[in-house]
Amino acid sequence: MIFEGLPTTPRSEELIDKAFSRAARSGRAKSGLEAQQSMLQTAGNILSDNLENVVTEWPDFGVVDPFYRELADAVLRRELDARTGEDGAEQVGLDALRASLSEVTWASRQVETIQREYNTKLRKTDPETARKHRKQAFARMADVVEEVEADLLRVGEARNALRDLPDIRPDEPTIVVAGYPNVGKSSFVNGVTRADNEIASYPFTTRGIQIGHFERNHIRYQIIDTPGLLDRPADERNDIENQAVSALTHLADAVVFVVDASGSCGYPLDAQLALRDAAVDRFDAPVLTVCNKSDRSRDVEADAYMSVTEDENVDAVLDLAVETVDWEPDLPSRSG
């Protein structure tokens, strides 16, 4: 997962202490003017390099898969406080993170500028004046790093919020299972996938989502049940939850919408079909209507009928979903 390997973001005080303590050690190994030059070089390099690394470890959100980009934005809108940009407008989500990363980049370059400026001053001077210049440089570098303390904290919070997102793979064919609670979605996912199903949690769902995998013709598929998101109408979701659903629209290659015509799920059939119609409008992927509990009632027009509890037509429904996905793997071309 693209956010899993993000390193811990250092605090400004931590960076400054690290840079100046190592600079002091490098200075003790030399004397006179050379000692001051070595200290300046060491501190400047550590600060600028570490600040730059904070930024470069993050993926380029311009090329990140749209699923993860929208998902990250939804998570950060929930987890991070808004910040105010130069134009006075509030920035939230990815915009706030990008703004903080930009500030950290600025700080890295400012430290480099200070380092170059004082390197010049230290070239032709006596050791005592060089020591004063070096101390001035350290003070200015520390001021720059302290100026981006809030940005470093925000980047660290973003890393903590994103690193434990479910490992969902946008490059694998994906079937999203939707429908009201108690219609049999989770039982269907459990029944058609391997025993090592992953149960993972989005920050904006009350229950963990279920991610299963199965294979057809040597192709691995992932199938996802998302309780708390796709089991109620859009007007009952908050903005962040709706954005999470929007992220799923980039991921789904097919949607299996499960209905219960018997009504034993506790929701009337017309409400279930209204939610199904909303899914058809929301997803670009094809939406299959599947009537579960068909041993109790088939009183609905559907693409397929099954009974998970009776193990009737479950595999046929999965085969229909695979056929609907119509996935063609990218195979290496053969030359010659």
Coordinates of C-alpha atoms in Angstrom, one line a residue:
M1 CA 0.0 0.0 0.0
I2 CA 1.4 3.4 -1.0
F3 CA 1.2 5.0 2.4
E4 CA 2.4 2.0 4.4
G5 CA 6.1 2.8 4.2
L6 CA 6.0 6.5 5.1
P7 CA 8.6 7.2 7.7
T8 CA 8.0 9.0 11.0
T9 CA 8.0 12.8 10.5
P10 CA 10.5 14.5 12.9
R11 CA 9.6 17.5 15.1
S12 CA 11.4 20.8 14.5
E13 CA 13.1 20.6 18.0
E14 CA 14.2 17.1 17.2
L15 CA 15.7 18.1 13.9
I16 CA 17.5 21.1 15.4
D17 CA 19.0 19.1 18.2
K18 CA 20.2 16.4 15.9
A19 CA 21.8 18.9 13.5
F20 CA 23.5 21.0 16.1
S21 CA 24.8 18.1 18.2
R22 CA 26.3 16.4 15.2
A23 CA 27.8 19.7 14.1
A24 CA 29.4 20.1 17.5
R25 CA 31.0 16.7 17.2
S26 CA 32.4 17.5 13.7
G27 CA 33.8 20.8 15.1
R28 CA 35.6 19.1 17.9
A29 CA 37.5 17.0 15.4
K30 CA 39.0 20.1 13.8
S31 CA 40.3 23.5 14.9
G32 CA 40.1 27.2 14.1
L33 CA 38.4 28.3 10.9
E34 CA 38.1 24.7 9.6
A35 CA 36.1 23.7 12.7
Q36 CA 33.5 26.5 12.1
Q37 CA 33.2 25.6 8.4
S38 CA 32.7 22.0 9.3
M39 CA 30.0 22.8 11.8
L40 CA 28.2 25.0 9.4
Q41 CA 28.4 22.4 6.7
T42 CA 27.2 19.6 8.9
A43 CA 24.3 21.4 10.4
G44 CA 23.1 22.8 7.1
N45 CA 23.3 19.5 5.3
I46 CA 21.4 17.6 8.1
L47 CA 18.6 20.2 8.3
S48 CA 18.1 20.6 4.6
D49 CA 18.4 16.9 3.7
N50 CA 16.0 15.8 6.5
L51 CA 13.4 18.5 5.6
E52 CA 13.7 17.5 1.9
N53 CA 13.3 13.8 2.8
V54 CA 10.0 14.6 4.6
V55 CA 8.6 15.7 1.3
T56 CA 10.2 13.3 -1.1
E57 CA 9.0 10.2 0.8
W58 CA 5.4 11.2 0.0
P59 CA 3.9 9.9 -3.3
D60 CA 3.1 12.4 -6.1
F61 CA -0.6 12.8 -5.7
G62 CA -0.9 14.0 -9.3
V63 CA -0.1 10.4 -10.4
V64 CA -1.6 8.4 -7.5
D65 CA -4.5 6.2 -8.5
P66 CA -7.7 8.3 -8.2
F67 CA -9.1 5.8 -5.7
Y68 CA -6.3 6.3 -3.2
R69 CA -6.2 10.1 -4.0
E70 CA -9.9 10.5 -3.1
L71 CA -9.7 8.1 -0.2
A72 CA -6.7 10.0 1.2
D73 CA -8.5 13.3 0.8
A74 CA -11.6 11.9 2.7
V75 CA -9.5 10.6 5.5
L76 CA -7.5 13.8 5.9
R77 CA -10.6 15.9 5.8
R78 CA -11.8 14.0 8.9
E79 CA -8.4 13.8 10.7
L80 CA -6.6 17.1 10.0
D81 CA -7.5 20.6 11.1
A82 CA -8.0 23.0 8.3
R83 CA -5.3 25.5 7.6
T84 CA -5.5 29.0 6.0
G85 CA -3.7 29.6 2.8
E86 CA -2.0 32.7 1.5
D87 CA -5.3 33.8 -0.1
G88 CA -7.1 33.5 3.2
A89 CA -9.1 30.5 2.1
E90 CA -9.4 27.4 4.3
Q91 CA -7.5 24.4 3.0
V92 CA -8.6 20.9 4.0
G93 CA -7.7 17.4 3.2
L94 CA -5.0 16.9 0.6
D95 CA -4.9 20.6 -0.1
A96 CA -3.8 21.2 3.5
L97 CA -1.2 18.4 3.3
R98 CA 0.2 19.7 0.1
A99 CA 0.4 23.2 1.5
S100 CA 2.4 21.9 4.5
L101 CA 4.7 19.8 2.3
S102 CA 5.3 22.9 0.2
E103 CA 6.2 24.9 3.4
V104 CA 8.7 22.1 4.4
T105 CA 10.3 22.3 1.0
W106 CA 10.6 26.1 1.4
A107 CA 12.3 25.6 4.7
S108 CA 14.8 23.1 3.2
R109 CA 15.7 25.6 0.5
Q110 CA 16.0 28.4 3.0
V111 CA 18.5 26.5 5.1
E112 CA 20.5 25.8 2.0
T113 CA 20.5 29.5 1.2
I114 CA 21.7 30.4 4.7
Q115 CA 24.4 27.8 4.5
R116 CA 25.7 29.2 1.2
E117 CA 25.6 32.7 2.4
Y118 CA 27.6 32.0 5.5
N119 CA 30.0 29.7 3.7
T120 CA 31.0 32.7 1.8
K121 CA 31.4 34.8 4.9
L122 CA 33.6 32.1 6.5
R123 CA 36.1 31.9 3.7
K124 CA 38.1 35.0 4.4
T125 CA 37.9 35.8 8.1
D126 CA 39.6 35.0 11.4
P127 CA 38.4 32.1 13.6
E128 CA 36.7 34.3 16.2
T129 CA 34.7 36.2 13.6
A130 CA 33.9 32.9 11.9
R131 CA 32.6 31.6 15.1
K132 CA 30.2 34.5 15.4
H133 CA 29.0 34.1 11.8
R134 CA 28.5 30.4 12.4
K135 CA 26.4 31.1 15.5
Q136 CA 24.3 33.6 13.5
A137 CA 23.8 31.0 10.8
F138 CA 22.7 28.4 13.4
A139 CA 20.2 30.9 14.9
R140 CA 18.7 31.7 11.5
M141 CA 18.5 28.0 10.5
A142 CA 16.7 27.2 13.8
D143 CA 14.2 30.0 13.2
V144 CA 13.4 28.6 9.7
V145 CA 12.9 25.1 11.0
E146 CA 10.8 26.3 14.0
E147 CA 8.6 28.3 11.5
V148 CA 7.4 25.1 9.9
E149 CA 6.8 23.2 13.2
A150 CA 3.0 23.2 12.6
D151 CA 3.6 21.9 9.1
L152 CA 5.8 19.1 10.3
L153 CA 3.1 18.2 12.8
R154 CA 0.4 18.2 10.1
V155 CA 2.5 16.0 7.9
G156 CA 3.1 13.6 10.8
E157 CA -0.6 13.5 11.6
A158 CA -1.4 12.8 7.9
R159 CA 1.1 9.9 7.8
N160 CA -0.4 8.4 11.0
A161 CA -3.9 8.7 9.5
L162 CA -3.1 7.1 6.2
R163 CA -0.5 4.4 6.9
D164 CA -3.1 1.9 8.2
L165 CA -5.7 2.3 5.4
P166 CA -6.8 -1.1 4.0
D167 CA -4.5 -2.7 1.4
I168 CA -6.9 -2.4 -1.5
R169 CA -5.3 -2.8 -4.9
P170 CA -6.6 -0.6 -7.7
D171 CA -4.7 -2.7 -10.3
E172 CA -6.7 -5.8 -9.5
P173 CA -10.3 -6.4 -10.8
T174 CA -12.7 -5.4 -8.1
I175 CA -16.3 -6.3 -7.3
V176 CA -18.0 -4.1 -4.8
V177 CA -21.0 -5.6 -2.9
A178 CA -23.7 -3.2 -1.9
G179 CA -27.2 -3.3 -0.4
Y180 CA -29.1 -2.6 2.8
P181 CA -28.0 -4.3 6.1
N182 CA -29.1 -7.9 6.7
V183 CA -29.7 -8.8 3.0
G184 CA -26.8 -11.3 3.1
K185 CA -23.9 -9.3 1.7
S186 CA -21.3 -10.4 4.2
S187 CA -22.4 -14.0 4.0
F188 CA -22.0 -13.9 0.2
V189 CA -18.5 -12.4 0.5
N190 CA -17.6 -15.0 3.1
G191 CA -19.0 -17.8 0.9
V192 CA -17.1 -17.0 -2.3
T193 CA -13.7 -16.0 -1.0
R194 CA -10.8 -17.7 0.6
A195 CA -10.7 -18.3 4.3
D196 CA -8.0 -15.6 4.9
N197 CA -10.4 -12.7 4.3
E198 CA -9.0 -9.4 5.5
I199 CA -11.2 -7.3 7.9
A200 CA -10.0 -3.8 7.7
S201 CA -11.4 -0.5 9.0
Y202 CA -11.9 2.9 7.3
P203 CA -11.8 5.8 9.7
F204 CA -15.3 6.8 8.6
T205 CA -17.1 3.5 9.0
T206 CA -18.5 2.1 12.2
R207 CA -17.6 -1.5 11.2
G208 CA -14.6 -2.9 9.5
I209 CA -14.9 -3.4 5.7
Q210 CA -14.4 -6.9 4.5
I211 CA -11.9 -7.6 1.6
G212 CA -12.0 -11.0 0.1
H213 CA -10.1 -12.6 -2.8
F214 CA -10.8 -15.4 -5.2
E215 CA -9.3 -16.6 -8.5
R216 CA -10.7 -17.3 -11.9
N217 CA -8.6 -18.4 -14.8
H218 CA -5.4 -17.5 -12.9
I219 CA -6.7 -14.0 -12.3
R220 CA -7.0 -12.7 -8.7
Y221 CA -10.1 -10.7 -8.0
Q222 CA -10.9 -8.7 -4.9
I223 CA -14.4 -8.4 -3.6
I224 CA -15.3 -5.8 -1.0
D225 CA -18.2 -5.4 1.4
T226 CA -18.4 -1.9 2.9
P227 CA -20.8 -1.7 5.8
G228 CA -21.5 1.8 6.9
L229 CA -21.0 3.3 3.4
L230 CA -23.1 1.5 0.8
D231 CA -25.9 0.3 3.0
R232 CA -27.9 3.5 3.4
P233 CA -29.0 6.4 1.2
A234 CA -26.5 9.2 0.3
D235 CA -28.5 11.8 2.3
E236 CA -27.9 9.8 5.4
R237 CA -24.1 9.9 4.9
N238 CA -21.9 12.8 5.9
D239 CA -19.8 14.6 3.3
I240 CA -16.7 12.5 4.2
E241 CA -18.6 9.2 3.8
N242 CA -20.0 10.3 0.5
Q243 CA -16.5 11.2 -0.6
A244 CA -15.3 7.7 0.4
V245 CA -18.1 6.3 -1.8
S246 CA -16.8 8.5 -4.6
A247 CA -13.4 6.9 -4.1
L248 CA -15.0 3.5 -4.5
T249 CA -16.5 4.5 -7.8
H250 CA -12.9 4.6 -9.2
L251 CA -12.2 1.1 -7.9
A252 CA -15.3 -0.9 -8.8
D253 CA -15.3 -2.9 -12.0
A254 CA -18.7 -4.3 -11.2
V255 CA -21.2 -3.8 -8.3
V256 CA -23.2 -6.7 -7.0
F257 CA -26.3 -5.1 -5.4
V258 CA -28.0 -7.6 -3.1
V259 CA -31.7 -7.3 -2.4
D260 CA -34.0 -9.3 -0.1
A261 CA -37.5 -9.5 -1.7
S262 CA -38.8 -11.3 1.3
G263 CA -38.4 -8.2 3.4
S264 CA -36.9 -10.2 6.3
C265 CA -33.9 -7.8 6.3
G266 CA -36.2 -5.1 7.8
Y267 CA -36.2 -2.8 4.8
P268 CA -39.1 -2.6 2.3
L269 CA -38.3 -3.7 -1.2
D270 CA -39.0 -0.3 -2.7
A271 CA -36.4 1.3 -0.4
Q272 CA -33.9 -1.3 -1.4
L273 CA -34.5 -0.7 -5.1
A274 CA -34.3 3.1 -4.6
L275 CA -30.8 2.5 -3.0
R276 CA -30.0 0.3 -6.0
D277 CA -31.0 3.0 -8.5
A278 CA -28.8 5.5 -6.6
A279 CA -25.9 3.1 -7.0
V280 CA -26.6 2.8 -10.7
D281 CA -26.4 6.6 -10.9
R282 CA -23.3 6.8 -8.8
F283 CA -21.1 4.1 -10.3
D284 CA -19.7 4.0 -13.8
A285 CA -19.3 0.3 -13.4
P286 CA -22.2 -2.1 -14.2
V287 CA -24.5 -2.8 -11.3
L288 CA -26.0 -6.3 -11.0
T289 CA -29.2 -6.8 -9.1
V290 CA -29.0 -10.0 -7.2
C291 CA -32.0 -11.4 -5.2
N292 CA -30.8 -13.2 -2.1
K293 CA -33.0 -15.4 0.1
S294 CA -34.7 -16.6 -3.2
D295 CA -35.9 -19.7 -1.3
R296 CA -38.2 -17.3 0.5
S297 CA -39.2 -14.9 -2.3
R298 CA -38.3 -14.1 -5.9
D299 CA -40.8 -11.3 -6.1
V300 CA -38.4 -8.8 -7.8
E301 CA -36.9 -8.4 -11.2
A302 CA -33.2 -9.3 -10.9
D303 CA -30.2 -10.3 -12.9
A304 CA -29.7 -13.4 -10.7
Y305 CA -31.3 -15.2 -7.8
M306 CA -29.5 -17.0 -5.0
S307 CA -29.8 -18.3 -1.5
V308 CA -26.6 -18.0 0.4
T309 CA -28.0 -20.0 3.4
E310 CA -29.1 -22.8 1.1
D311 CA -26.0 -22.6 -1.1
E312 CA -28.1 -22.1 -4.2
N313 CA -26.7 -20.4 -7.2
V314 CA -24.0 -18.6 -5.2
D315 CA -21.2 -19.7 -7.6
A316 CA -23.4 -18.8 -10.6
V317 CA -23.7 -15.2 -9.2
L318 CA -20.0 -15.0 -8.8
D319 CA -19.5 -16.3 -12.3
L320 CA -21.9 -13.6 -13.6
A321 CA -20.0 -10.9 -11.7
V322 CA -16.7 -12.1 -13.2
E323 CA -18.3 -12.2 -16.7
T324 CA -19.6 -8.6 -16.1
V325 CA -16.1 -7.4 -15.1
D326 CA -14.8 -8.8 -18.3
W327 CA -11.2 -8.4 -17.1
E328 CA -8.4 -8.7 -19.7
P329 CA -5.0 -8.8 -18.0
D330 CA -2.1 -6.9 -19.5
L331 CA 0.1 -9.6 -21.0
P332 CA 3.7 -9.0 -22.1
S333 CA 4.0 -8.7 -25.8
R334 CA 6.0 -11.3 -27.6
S335 CA 8.4 -10.1 -30.2
G336 CA 10.1 -12.1 -33.0

